[in-house]
PDB file of C-alpha atoms in Angstrom:
ATOM      1  CA  MET C1361       0.000   0.000   0.000  1.00 46.00           C
ATOM      2  CA  LYS C1362       1.298   3.455  -0.855  1.00 44.00           C
ATOM      3  CA  THR C1363       1.722   5.829   2.064  1.00 50.00           C
ATOM      4  CA  ASP C1364       1.197   9.563   1.753  1.00 54.00           C
ATOM      5  CA  LYS C1365       4.903  10.034   2.406  1.00 50.00           C
ATOM      6  CA  ASN C1366       5.894   7.672  -0.409  1.00 51.00           C
ATOM      7  CA  MET C1367       3.450   9.289  -2.811  1.00 49.00           C
ATOM      8  CA  LYS C1368       4.807  12.763  -1.977  1.00 51.00           C
ATOM      9  CA  ILE C1369       8.405  11.675  -2.566  1.00 51.00           C
ATOM     10  CA  GLN C1370       7.422  10.100  -5.874  1.00 51.00           C
ATOM     11  CA  GLU C1371       5.679  13.273  -7.006  1.00 52.00           C
ATOM     12  CA  ILE C1372       8.779  15.338  -6.199  1.00 50.00           C
ATOM     13  CA  CYS C1373      10.958  12.909  -8.114  1.00 48.00           C
ATOM     14  CA  VAL C1374       8.695  13.112 -11.171  1.00 40.00           C
ATOM     15  CA  TYR C1375       8.860  16.893 -11.077  1.00 44.00           C
ATOM     16  CA  ILE C1376      12.626  17.028 -10.882  1.00 45.00           C
ATOM     17  CA  TYR C1377      13.039  14.443 -13.635  1.00 39.00           C
ATOM     18  CA  SER C1378      10.767  16.463 -15.908  1.00 39.00           C
ATOM     19  CA  CYS C1379      12.554  19.738 -15.207  1.00 42.00           C
ATOM     20  CA  LEU C1380      16.009  18.312 -15.746  1.00 39.00           C
ATOM     21  CA  SER C1381      14.980  16.164 -18.740  1.00 33.00           C
ATOM     22  CA  LEU C1382      16.637  13.161 -17.195  1.00 35.00           C
ATOM     23  CA  LEU C1383      16.182   9.650 -18.510  1.00 34.00           C
ATOM     24  CA  CYS C1384      12.891   7.861 -17.931  1.00 33.00           C
ATOM     25  CA  ILE C1385      11.029   8.417 -14.695  1.00 34.00           C
ATOM     26  CA  THR C1386       9.495   5.003 -14.287  1.00 35.00           C
ATOM     27  CA  GLY C1387      12.179   3.822 -11.858  1.00 38.00           C
ATOM     28  CA  CYS C1388      11.213   6.583  -9.398  1.00 42.00           C
ATOM     29  CA  THR C1389       7.463   6.278  -9.746  1.00 41.00           C
ATOM     30  CA  ASN C1390       6.938   2.529  -9.971  1.00 39.00           C
ATOM     31  CA  GLU C1391       6.547   1.289  -6.417  1.00 38.00           C
ATOM     32  CA  GLU C1392       6.521  -2.344  -7.529  1.00 34.00           C
ATOM     33  CA  ASN C1393      10.207  -1.831  -8.350  1.00 35.00           C
ATOM     34  CA  ASN C1394      11.390   0.108  -5.294  1.00 40.00           C
ATOM     35  CA  HIS C1395      14.944   0.582  -6.642  1.00 40.00           C
ATOM     36  CA  TYR C1396      15.836   3.276  -9.110  1.00 39.00           C
ATOM     37  CA  GLU C1397      18.065   2.695 -12.109  1.00 46.00           C
ATOM     38  CA  VAL C1398      21.667   3.786 -11.500  1.00 42.00           C
ATOM     39  CA  GLU C1399      21.269   6.875 -13.711  1.00 43.00           C
ATOM     40  CA  LYS C1400      18.410   8.235 -11.612  1.00 80.00           C
ATOM     41  CA  TYR C1401      18.460  11.083  -9.094  1.00 91.00           C
ATOM     42  CA  CYS C1402      15.954  11.950  -6.399  1.00 95.00           C
ATOM     43  CA  PRO C1403      15.548  14.878  -3.968  1.00 96.00           C
ATOM     44  CA  LEU C1404      16.140  14.448  -0.274  1.00 97.00           C
ATOM     45  CA  ALA C1405      12.786  13.994   1.498  1.00 97.00           C
ATOM     46  CA  ILE C1406      12.646  15.295   5.072  1.00 98.00           C
ATOM     47  CA  GLY C1407      10.114  13.645   7.360  1.00 96.00           C
ATOM     48  CA  SER C1408       9.996  14.713  11.031  1.00 94.00           C
ATOM     49  CA  VAL C1409      12.399  17.114  12.738  1.00 95.00           C
ATOM     50  CA  THR C1410      12.367  16.811  16.524  1.00 92.00           C
ATOM     51  CA  LEU C1411      14.328  18.378  19.361  1.00 86.00           C
ATOM     52  CA  ASP C1412      15.909  16.127  21.998  1.00 74.00           C
ATOM     53  CA  MET C1413      18.461  16.774  24.748  1.00 58.00           C
ATOM     54  CA  ASP C1414      20.997  14.020  24.123  1.00 51.00           C
ATOM     55  CA  GLU C1415      21.641  10.937  22.043  1.00 50.00           C
ATOM     56  CA  THR C1416      19.884   8.508  24.405  1.00 41.00           C
ATOM     57  CA  HIS C1417      16.466   9.708  23.111  1.00 40.00           C
ATOM     58  CA  SER C1418      14.997   8.394  26.366  1.00 42.00           C
ATOM     59  CA  ARG C1419      13.035  11.495  27.297  1.00 46.00           C
ATOM     60  CA  SER C1420      10.407  13.812  25.859  1.00 53.00           C
ATOM     61  CA  VAL C1421      11.026  15.408  22.469  1.00 65.00           C
ATOM     62  CA  THR C1422       9.526  18.465  20.803  1.00 81.00           C
ATOM     63  CA  GLU C1423       8.734  18.491  17.072  1.00 87.00           C
ATOM     64  CA  LEU C1424       9.561  21.553  15.001  1.00 89.00           C
ATOM     65  CA  GLY C1425       6.447  22.708  13.195  1.00 86.00           C
ATOM     66  CA  LYS C1426       5.046  25.315  10.832  1.00 90.00           C
ATOM     67  CA  ASP C1427       7.423  28.077   9.717  1.00 93.00           C
ATOM     68  CA  ALA C1428      10.437  26.404  11.324  1.00 94.00           C
ATOM     69  CA  VAL C1429      13.580  26.741   9.196  1.00 96.00           C
ATOM     70  CA  ILE C1430      16.616  24.456   9.263  1.00 97.00           C
ATOM     71  CA  GLY C1431      19.962  24.384   7.469  1.00 98.00           C
ATOM     72  CA  ILE C1432      21.092  21.213   5.677  1.00 98.00           C
ATOM     73  CA  PHE C1433      24.607  20.026   4.871  1.00 98.00           C
ATOM     74  CA  ALA C1434      25.150  17.348   2.200  1.00 98.00           C
ATOM     75  CA  THR C1435      28.701  16.065   1.753  1.00 98.00           C
ATOM     76  CA  ASN C1436      30.356  12.939   0.427  1.00 98.00           C
ATOM     77  CA  ALA C1437      29.996   9.946   2.718  1.00 98.00           C
ATOM     78  CA  SER C1438      33.100   7.948   3.598  1.00 97.00           C
ATOM     79  CA  GLY C1439      34.688   6.513   0.458  1.00 97.00           C
ATOM     80  CA  VAL C1440      32.490   8.588  -1.879  1.00 97.00           C
ATOM     81  CA  SER C1441      33.646  11.438  -4.141  1.00 95.00           C
ATOM     82  CA  ALA C1442      30.685  11.779  -6.509  1.00 92.00           C
ATOM     83  CA  TYR C1443      28.991  14.782  -4.882  1.00 96.00           C
ATOM     84  CA  ARG C1444      29.688  18.480  -4.956  1.00 96.00           C
ATOM     85  CA  PRO C1445      29.115  19.341  -1.280  1.00 97.00           C
ATOM     86  CA  ARG C1446      26.127  21.504  -0.382  1.00 98.00           C
ATOM     87  CA  TYR C1447      26.367  23.762   2.657  1.00 98.00           C
ATOM     88  CA  ASN C1448      23.651  25.555   4.602  1.00 98.00           C
ATOM     89  CA  VAL C1449      20.746  24.682   2.306  1.00 98.00           C
ATOM     90  CA  GLN C1450      17.566  26.270   3.623  1.00 98.00           C
ATOM     91  CA  TYR C1451      14.518  24.056   4.253  1.00 98.00           C
ATOM     92  CA  THR C1452      11.228  25.412   5.604  1.00 97.00           C
ATOM     93  CA  SER C1453       8.259  23.613   7.149  1.00 96.00           C
ATOM     94  CA  ASP C1454       4.664  24.424   6.158  1.00 96.00           C
ATOM     95  CA  GLY C1455       3.407  22.362   9.087  1.00 93.00           C
ATOM     96  CA  THR C1456       3.056  19.117   7.120  1.00 93.00           C
ATOM     97  CA  SER C1457       6.220  18.882   4.990  1.00 95.00           C
ATOM     98  CA  TRP C1458       9.653  20.415   4.456  1.00 97.00           C
ATOM     99  CA  SER C1459      10.747  22.043   1.203  1.00 97.00           C
ATOM    100  CA  SER C1460      13.558  24.057  -0.336  1.00 98.00           C
ATOM    101  CA  SER C1461      13.801  26.341  -3.360  1.00 97.00           C
ATOM    102  CA  ASN C1462      17.108  24.626  -4.154  1.00 96.00           C
ATOM    103  CA  PRO C1463      16.790  21.095  -2.752  1.00 97.00           C
ATOM    104  CA  VAL C1464      19.527  18.586  -2.142  1.00 97.00           C
ATOM    105  CA  VAL C1465      19.435  15.943  -4.894  1.00 96.00           C
ATOM    106  CA  LEU C1466      20.712  12.452  -4.146  1.00 97.00           C
ATOM    107  CA  GLY C1467      22.377   9.952  -6.455  1.00 96.00           C
ATOM    108  CA  VAL C1468      22.980   6.246  -6.022  1.00 95.00           C
ATOM    109  CA  GLU C1469      26.060   6.759  -3.837  1.00 96.00           C
ATOM    110  CA  ASN C1470      25.809   7.757  -0.193  1.00 97.00           C
ATOM    111  CA  ALA C1471      25.701  11.415   0.777  1.00 98.00           C
ATOM    112  CA  ALA C1472      26.270  12.423   4.416  1.00 98.00           C
ATOM    113  CA  ILE C1473      23.261  14.541   5.458  1.00 98.00           C
ATOM    114  CA  SER C1474      23.380  16.673   8.618  1.00 98.00           C
ATOM    115  CA  ALA C1475      21.301  19.615   9.835  1.00 98.00           C
ATOM    116  CA  TYR C1476      21.010  22.434  12.358  1.00 98.00           C
ATOM    117  CA  HIS C1477      18.363  24.812  13.734  1.00 96.00           C
ATOM    118  CA  PRO C1478      17.587  27.698  13.741  1.00 95.00           C
ATOM    119  CA  TYR C1479      18.728  28.483  10.220  1.00 97.00           C
ATOM    120  CA  LYS C1480      21.093  31.419   9.735  1.00 97.00           C
ATOM    121  CA  ALA C1481      21.406  32.801   6.214  1.00 96.00           C
ATOM    122  CA  GLY C1482      24.850  33.088   4.700  1.00 95.00           C
ATOM    123  CA  ASP C1483      27.385  31.352   2.507  1.00 96.00           C
ATOM    124  CA  MET C1484      29.279  28.515   4.142  1.00 97.00           C
ATOM    125  CA  SER C1485      32.028  26.183   2.953  1.00 97.00           C
ATOM    126  CA  THR C1486      32.149  23.849   5.932  1.00 98.00           C
ATOM    127  CA  THR C1487      29.877  21.963   8.350  1.00 98.00           C
ATOM    128  CA  VAL C1488      31.409  23.798  11.329  1.00 98.00           C
ATOM    129  CA  LEU C1489      29.401  26.353  13.361  1.00 98.00           C
ATOM    130  CA  SER C1490      30.850  28.940  15.744  1.00 98.00           C
ATOM    131  CA  LEU C1491      29.688  28.864  19.371  1.00 98.00           C
ATOM    132  CA  ALA C1492      30.087  31.340  22.233  1.00 98.00           C
ATOM    133  CA  SER C1493      28.960  31.351  25.844  1.00 98.00           C
ATOM    134  CA  GLN C1494      26.480  34.229  25.927  1.00 98.00           C
ATOM    135  CA  GLU C1495      23.225  35.552  27.285  1.00 98.00           C
ATOM    136  CA  TYR C1496      20.332  33.382  26.144  1.00 96.00           C
ATOM    137  CA  SER C1497      18.454  34.215  22.959  1.00 94.00           C
ATOM    138  CA  ALA C1498      16.307  32.000  20.770  1.00 91.00           C
ATOM    139  CA  GLU C1499      18.459  32.864  17.750  1.00 93.00           C
ATOM    140  CA  ALA C1500      21.611  31.609  19.478  1.00 95.00           C
ATOM    141  CA  ASP C1501      19.989  28.440  20.879  1.00 94.00           C
ATOM    142  CA  ILE C1502      21.438  26.035  18.298  1.00 95.00           C
ATOM    143  CA  SER C1503      20.377  22.415  17.883  1.00 95.00           C
ATOM    144  CA  TYR C1504      21.909  19.974  15.420  1.00 97.00           C
ATOM    145  CA  ALA C1505      21.659  16.487  13.939  1.00 97.00           C
ATOM    146  CA  LYS C1506      24.811  14.558  13.039  1.00 98.00           C
ATOM    147  CA  ALA C1507      25.292  13.059   9.581  1.00 98.00           C
ATOM    148  CA  GLN C1508      23.224  10.156   8.288  1.00 98.00           C
ATOM    149  CA  ASN C1509      23.901   8.464   4.955  1.00 98.00           C
ATOM    150  CA  ARG C1510      21.205   8.765   2.289  1.00 97.00           C
ATOM    151  CA  ASN C1511      20.990   7.910  -1.453  1.00 97.00           C
ATOM    152  CA  SER C1512      18.495   7.520  -4.304  1.00 96.00           C
ATOM    153  CA  THR C1513      18.452   3.718  -4.536  1.00 94.00           C
ATOM    154  CA  SER C1514      15.040   3.433  -2.865  1.00 93.00           C
ATOM    155  CA  ILE C1515      12.248   5.577  -1.498  1.00 92.00           C
ATOM    156  CA  ALA C1516      13.323   4.776   2.065  1.00 94.00           C
ATOM    157  CA  SER C1517      16.967   5.589   1.296  1.00 95.00           C
ATOM    158  CA  ALA C1518      16.051   9.069   0.063  1.00 96.00           C
ATOM    159  CA  ALA C1519      13.975   9.930   3.159  1.00 97.00           C
ATOM    160  CA  ILE C1520      15.366  11.234   6.445  1.00 98.00           C
ATOM    161  CA  ASP C1521      14.174  12.163   9.945  1.00 97.00           C
ATOM    162  CA  PHE C1522      16.241  14.447  12.167  1.00 97.00           C
ATOM    163  CA  THR C1523      16.468  14.321  15.939  1.00 94.00           C
ATOM    164  CA  MET C1524      18.152  17.582  16.880  1.00 93.00           C
ATOM    165  CA  LEU C1525      20.418  17.755  19.924  1.00 94.00           C
ATOM    166  CA  ARG C1526      20.958  21.043  21.737  1.00 94.00           C
ATOM    167  CA  ALA C1527      24.446  22.404  21.205  1.00 96.00           C
ATOM    168  CA  TYR C1528      24.573  24.379  24.456  1.00 96.00           C
ATOM    169  CA  SER C1529      24.061  23.946  28.155  1.00 96.00           C
ATOM    170  CA  GLN C1530      22.049  26.612  29.960  1.00 96.00           C
ATOM    171  CA  ILE C1531      22.270  28.234  33.370  1.00 97.00           C
ATOM    172  CA  GLU C1532      19.169  30.060  34.559  1.00 97.00           C
ATOM    173  CA  PHE C1533      19.706  32.466  37.431  1.00 98.00           C
ATOM    174  CA  THR C1534      16.780  33.436  39.658  1.00 98.00           C
ATOM    175  CA  LEU C1535      17.674  36.378  41.896  1.00 98.00           C
ATOM    176  CA  ASN C1536      15.392  37.108  44.828  1.00 97.00           C
ATOM    177  CA  ARG C1537      15.567  40.405  46.718  1.00 97.00           C
ATOM    178  CA  ALA C1538      15.143  40.042  50.459  1.00 97.00           C
ATOM    179  CA  ASP C1539      13.254  42.705  52.394  1.00 95.00           C
ATOM    180  CA  THR C1540      16.540  43.632  54.065  1.00 96.00           C
ATOM    181  CA  TYR C1541      17.956  44.780  50.717  1.00 96.00           C
ATOM    182  CA  THR C1542      16.778  48.328  50.126  1.00 93.00           C
ATOM    183  CA  GLY C1543      18.662  49.246  46.948  1.00 95.00           C
ATOM    184  CA  SER C1544      17.083  49.581  43.497  1.00 97.00           C
ATOM    185  CA  PHE C1545      18.147  45.996  42.645  1.00 97.00           C
ATOM    186  CA  LYS C1546      19.719  46.708  39.249  1.00 98.00           C
ATOM    187  CA  ILE C1547      21.774  43.742  37.936  1.00 98.00           C
ATOM    188  CA  THR C1548      24.339  44.852  35.359  1.00 98.00           C
ATOM    189  CA  LYS C1549      26.835  41.960  35.301  1.00 98.00           C
ATOM    190  CA  ILE C1550      26.870  38.232  36.087  1.00 98.00           C
ATOM    191  CA  GLY C1551      30.119  36.275  36.209  1.00 98.00           C
ATOM    192  CA  ILE C1552      31.033  32.590  36.425  1.00 98.00           C
ATOM    193  CA  LYS C1553      34.610  31.712  37.366  1.00 98.00           C
ATOM    194  CA  ASN C1554      36.148  28.224  37.044  1.00 98.00           C
ATOM    195  CA  SER C1555      39.140  26.799  35.190  1.00 97.00           C
ATOM    196  CA  GLY C1556      36.837  24.546  33.150  1.00 97.00           C
ATOM    197  CA  ILE C1557      34.554  27.257  31.744  1.00 98.00           C
ATOM    198  CA  VAL C1558      34.495  27.520  27.941  1.00 98.00           C
ATOM    199  CA  GLY C1559      34.248  30.966  26.375  1.00 98.00           C
ATOM    200  CA  THR C1560      34.118  30.174  22.671  1.00 98.00           C
ATOM    201  CA  GLY C1561      34.255  27.096  20.495  1.00 98.00           C
ATOM    202  CA  THR C1562      33.170  25.401  17.311  1.00 98.00           C
ATOM    203  CA  LEU C1563      30.815  22.524  16.600  1.00 98.00           C
ATOM    204  CA  ASP C1564      31.230  20.243  13.607  1.00 98.00           C
ATOM    205  CA  VAL C1565      27.578  19.485  12.886  1.00 98.00           C
ATOM    206  CA  GLU C1566      28.416  16.534  10.651  1.00 98.00           C
ATOM    207  CA  LYS C1567      30.492  14.778  13.329  1.00 98.00           C
ATOM    208  CA  GLY C1568      29.000  16.257  16.503  1.00 97.00           C
ATOM    209  CA  THR C1569      32.450  17.246  17.814  1.00 97.00           C
ATOM    210  CA  TYR C1570      33.498  20.381  19.708  1.00 98.00           C
ATOM    211  CA  ASN C1571      36.725  22.381  19.626  1.00 97.00           C
ATOM    212  CA  ASN C1572      36.761  24.776  22.573  1.00 97.00           C
ATOM    213  CA  THR C1573      38.691  27.704  24.049  1.00 97.00           C
ATOM    214  CA  ILE C1574      38.731  28.120  27.830  1.00 97.00           C
ATOM    215  CA  ASN C1575      37.644  31.358  29.510  1.00 97.00           C
ATOM    216  CA  SER C1576      38.048  30.743  33.226  1.00 97.00           C
ATOM    217  CA  ASP C1577      36.614  34.146  34.179  1.00 98.00           C
ATOM    218  CA  PHE C1578      33.501  34.370  32.005  1.00 98.00           C
ATOM    219  CA  SER C1579      30.936  37.150  32.486  1.00 98.00           C
ATOM    220  CA  TYR C1580      28.074  38.784  30.617  1.00 98.00           C
ATOM    221  CA  ASN C1581      25.897  41.870  30.883  1.00 98.00           C
ATOM    222  CA  PRO C1582      22.165  41.018  31.019  1.00 98.00           C
ATOM    223  CA  ALA C1583      19.639  42.497  28.601  1.00 97.00           C
ATOM    224  CA  ASN C1584      22.296  43.135  25.954  1.00 94.00           C
ATOM    225  CA  GLY C1585      24.278  45.341  28.287  1.00 96.00           C
ATOM    226  CA  THR C1586      21.486  47.486  29.719  1.00 97.00           C
ATOM    227  CA  GLY C1587      20.990  45.384  32.848  1.00 98.00           C
ATOM    228  CA  ILE C1588      17.821  44.052  34.427  1.00 98.00           C
ATOM    229  CA  GLY C1589      15.714  45.344  37.300  1.00 97.00           C
ATOM    230  CA  GLY C1590      16.208  48.676  38.975  1.00 96.00           C
ATOM    231  CA  GLU C1591      12.673  49.115  40.299  1.00 95.00           C
ATOM    232  CA  LYS C1592      13.120  47.167  43.537  1.00 95.00           C
ATOM    233  CA  GLU C1593      11.610  44.061  41.945  1.00 96.00           C
ATOM    234  CA  LYS C1594      11.273  41.047  44.231  1.00 97.00           C
ATOM    235  CA  THR C1595      12.541  38.565  41.627  1.00 98.00           C
ATOM    236  CA  LEU C1596      14.744  38.831  38.533  1.00 98.00           C
ATOM    237  CA  THR C1597      15.769  36.082  36.119  1.00 97.00           C
ATOM    238  CA  SER C1598      18.589  35.826  33.598  1.00 98.00           C
ATOM    239  CA  SER C1599      19.673  32.867  31.454  1.00 97.00           C
ATOM    240  CA  VAL C1600      23.013  32.196  29.809  1.00 98.00           C
ATOM    241  CA  LEU C1601      24.022  29.705  27.122  1.00 97.00           C
ATOM    242  CA  MET C1602      27.257  27.889  27.981  1.00 98.00           C
ATOM    243  CA  VAL C1603      29.455  26.040  25.497  1.00 98.00           C
ATOM    244  CA  PRO C1604      29.722  22.500  26.920  1.00 98.00           C
ATOM    245  CA  PRO C1605      33.240  21.585  28.039  1.00 97.00           C
ATOM    246  CA  VAL C1606      34.800  18.348  26.821  1.00 94.00           C
ATOM    247  CA  SER C1607      35.319  17.351  30.475  1.00 95.00           C
ATOM    248  CA  ALA C1608      33.012  18.397  33.295  1.00 96.00           C
ATOM    249  CA  PRO C1609      34.415  21.254  35.435  1.00 97.00           C
ATOM    250  CA  THR C1610      35.530  20.353  38.944  1.00 98.00           C
ATOM    251  CA  GLY C1611      35.787  22.187  42.247  1.00 98.00           C
ATOM    252  CA  LYS C1612      33.685  25.290  42.743  1.00 98.00           C
ATOM    253  CA  PHE C1613      32.005  27.878  40.550  1.00 98.00           C
ATOM    254  CA  THR C1614      32.429  31.418  41.834  1.00 98.00           C
ATOM    255  CA  ILE C1615      29.294  33.342  40.916  1.00 98.00           C
ATOM    256  CA  SER C1616      29.597  37.129  40.888  1.00 98.00           C
ATOM    257  CA  LEU C1617      26.726  39.590  40.726  1.00 98.00           C
ATOM    258  CA  THR C1618      27.110  43.311  40.113  1.00 98.00           C
ATOM    259  CA  ILE C1619      24.094  44.849  41.836  1.00 98.00           C
ATOM    260  CA  ASP C1620      23.653  48.600  42.059  1.00 97.00           C
ATOM    261  CA  ASP C1621      27.323  48.972  40.999  1.00 97.00           C
ATOM    262  CA  ILE C1622      28.621  46.762  43.806  1.00 97.00           C
ATOM    263  CA  THR C1623      29.960  43.261  43.036  1.00 98.00           C
ATOM    264  CA  SER C1624      29.370  40.359  45.410  1.00 97.00           C
ATOM    265  CA  THR C1625      30.437  36.712  45.034  1.00 97.00           C
ATOM    266  CA  ILE C1626      29.369  33.308  46.250  1.00 97.00           C
ATOM    267  CA  ASP C1627      30.635  29.769  45.573  1.00 97.00           C
ATOM    268  CA  ILE C1628      28.627  26.742  44.494  1.00 97.00           C
ATOM    269  CA  ASN C1629      29.703  23.246  43.495  1.00 97.00           C
ATOM    270  CA  ALA C1630      30.867  23.125  39.870  1.00 97.00           C
ATOM    271  CA  LEU C1631      28.145  22.325  37.341  1.00 97.00           C
ATOM    272  CA  ALA C1632      28.789  19.682  34.682  1.00 97.00           C
ATOM    273  CA  LEU C1633      27.391  21.970  31.931  1.00 97.00           C
ATOM    274  CA  LYS C1634      26.213  19.053  29.851  1.00 95.00           C
ATOM    275  CA  ALA C1635      24.711  19.931  26.472  1.00 95.00           C
ATOM    276  CA  GLY C1636      20.916  19.851  26.506  1.00 92.00           C
ATOM    277  CA  THR C1637      20.701  20.407  30.255  1.00 94.00           C
ATOM    278  CA  ARG C1638      19.447  23.459  32.161  1.00 95.00           C
ATOM    279  CA  TYR C1639      20.920  24.304  35.565  1.00 96.00           C
ATOM    280  CA  LYS C1640      18.707  26.538  37.713  1.00 97.00           C
ATOM    281  CA  VAL C1641      20.538  28.562  40.340  1.00 98.00           C
ATOM    282  CA  THR C1642      18.440  30.508  42.858  1.00 98.00           C
ATOM    283  CA  ILE C1643      20.208  33.221  44.863  1.00 98.00           C
ATOM    284  CA  LYS C1644      18.857  35.502  47.590  1.00 97.00           C
ATOM    285  CA  VAL C1645      20.252  39.029  47.814  1.00 97.00           C
ATOM    286  CA  GLU C1646      20.111  40.419  51.317  1.00 96.00           C
ATOM    287  CA  GLY C1647      21.110  43.672  53.014  1.00 94.00           C
ATOM    288  CA  LYS C1648      24.700  44.868  52.507  1.00 89.00           C
ATOM    289  CA  HIS C1649      24.822  42.844  49.254  1.00 92.00           C
ATOM    290  CA  GLU C1650      25.101  39.510  51.022  1.00 95.00           C
ATOM    291  CA  LEU C1651      24.353  36.531  48.744  1.00 96.00           C
ATOM    292  CA  THR C1652      22.796  33.226  49.790  1.00 96.00           C
ATOM    293  CA  VAL C1653      22.260  30.270  47.442  1.00 95.00           C
ATOM    294  CA  SER C1654      18.746  28.986  48.035  1.00 91.00           C
ATOM    295  CA  GLN C1655      18.696  26.103  45.541  1.00 91.00           C
ATOM    296  CA  VAL C1656      20.452  24.578  42.547  1.00 95.00           C
ATOM    297  CA  THR C1657      18.506  22.139  40.351  1.00 94.00           C
ATOM    298  CA  ILE C1658      19.098  20.294  37.093  1.00 92.00           C
ATOM    299  CA  GLU C1659      16.414  19.683  34.486  1.00 88.00           C
ATOM    300  CA  ASP C1660      16.124  18.332  30.975  1.00 81.00           C
ATOM    301  CA  TRP C1661      15.913  21.239  28.568  1.00 80.00           C
ATOM    302  CA  VAL C1662      12.456  20.420  27.219  1.00 62.00           C
ATOM    303  CA  GLU C1663       8.878  21.705  27.430  1.00 38.00           C
ATOM    304  CA  VAL C1664       8.036  19.542  30.449  1.00 30.00           C
ATOM    305  CA  PRO C1665      11.053  19.633  32.815  1.00 33.00           C
ATOM    306  CA  ASN C1666      12.080  16.806  35.119  1.00 37.00           C
ATOM    307  CA  ASP C1667      13.670  18.548  38.097  1.00 43.00           C
ATOM    308  CA  THR C1668      16.317  16.909  40.260  1.00 45.00           C
ATOM    309  CA  GLU C1669      18.024  18.415  43.265  1.00 49.00           C
ATOM    310  CA  TYR C1670      21.714  19.326  42.896  1.00 45.00           C
ATOM    311  CA  PRO C1671      24.066  19.657  45.896  1.00 52.00           C
ATOM    312  CA  ILE C1672      25.059  23.241  46.610  1.00 50.00           C
TER     313      ILE C1672
END
């Protein structure tokens, strides 16, 4: 029985064959013979694109839907030299399928297909993305899917599903003002100090490998440098994306907060900063800028979190 997915792939193949005036199209449209002739070509067919936290795929996932845009890389698989590599090919979802104005076309030999989200326009000549520990933004929150081999020898071989893994770890700071603190509660700088902290790095999307540069005294200025608070709010929050280290940091993290132009510090146990994990650090600010850590928790970075307590 023909599935809707198979029928859609076949229709795309017919269209491309017609446009390019290739040889006969019967090998791509005849489901009774599910293998194409060696001269045939067929476009990559993207099925589902989901977001996970790590490669175990043992927890909840979120599917990217309508208007989501991803970037695709198509390079020669191991031992193959037939393809001209394609970098950063834009694919957009209409809520039911993914399409591109310049799709990746597969031949009978394996192409290595990888992807990332959210898409960033621009010419690229590699599968490597730049990363930087920075204040959280949706645009910087990169997810990726390592390479899978695909070819045009069958309908199934030309189709692909992506399970995206988050490239970053996240720390979410919750800052509570105690009644004993009477200042305006303006937070202009947050720092994290540890010899294992990564400042910048790169991620090879195709291989899923990192190449990092340490910044043991990392800091950032919330709200793109303007700071947060200042109206004696009771609670302020700020999130930061952290490039995951190759090895988990050890010892202590020294957290510094610049509040009303005065910097205070407090130590907590080092966080592993595993990709796809959110670490929630709750700090109370009391009179004379005294800091107290109320709670540190770890949760999967998904829609429905699974909190676990972390030793302070």
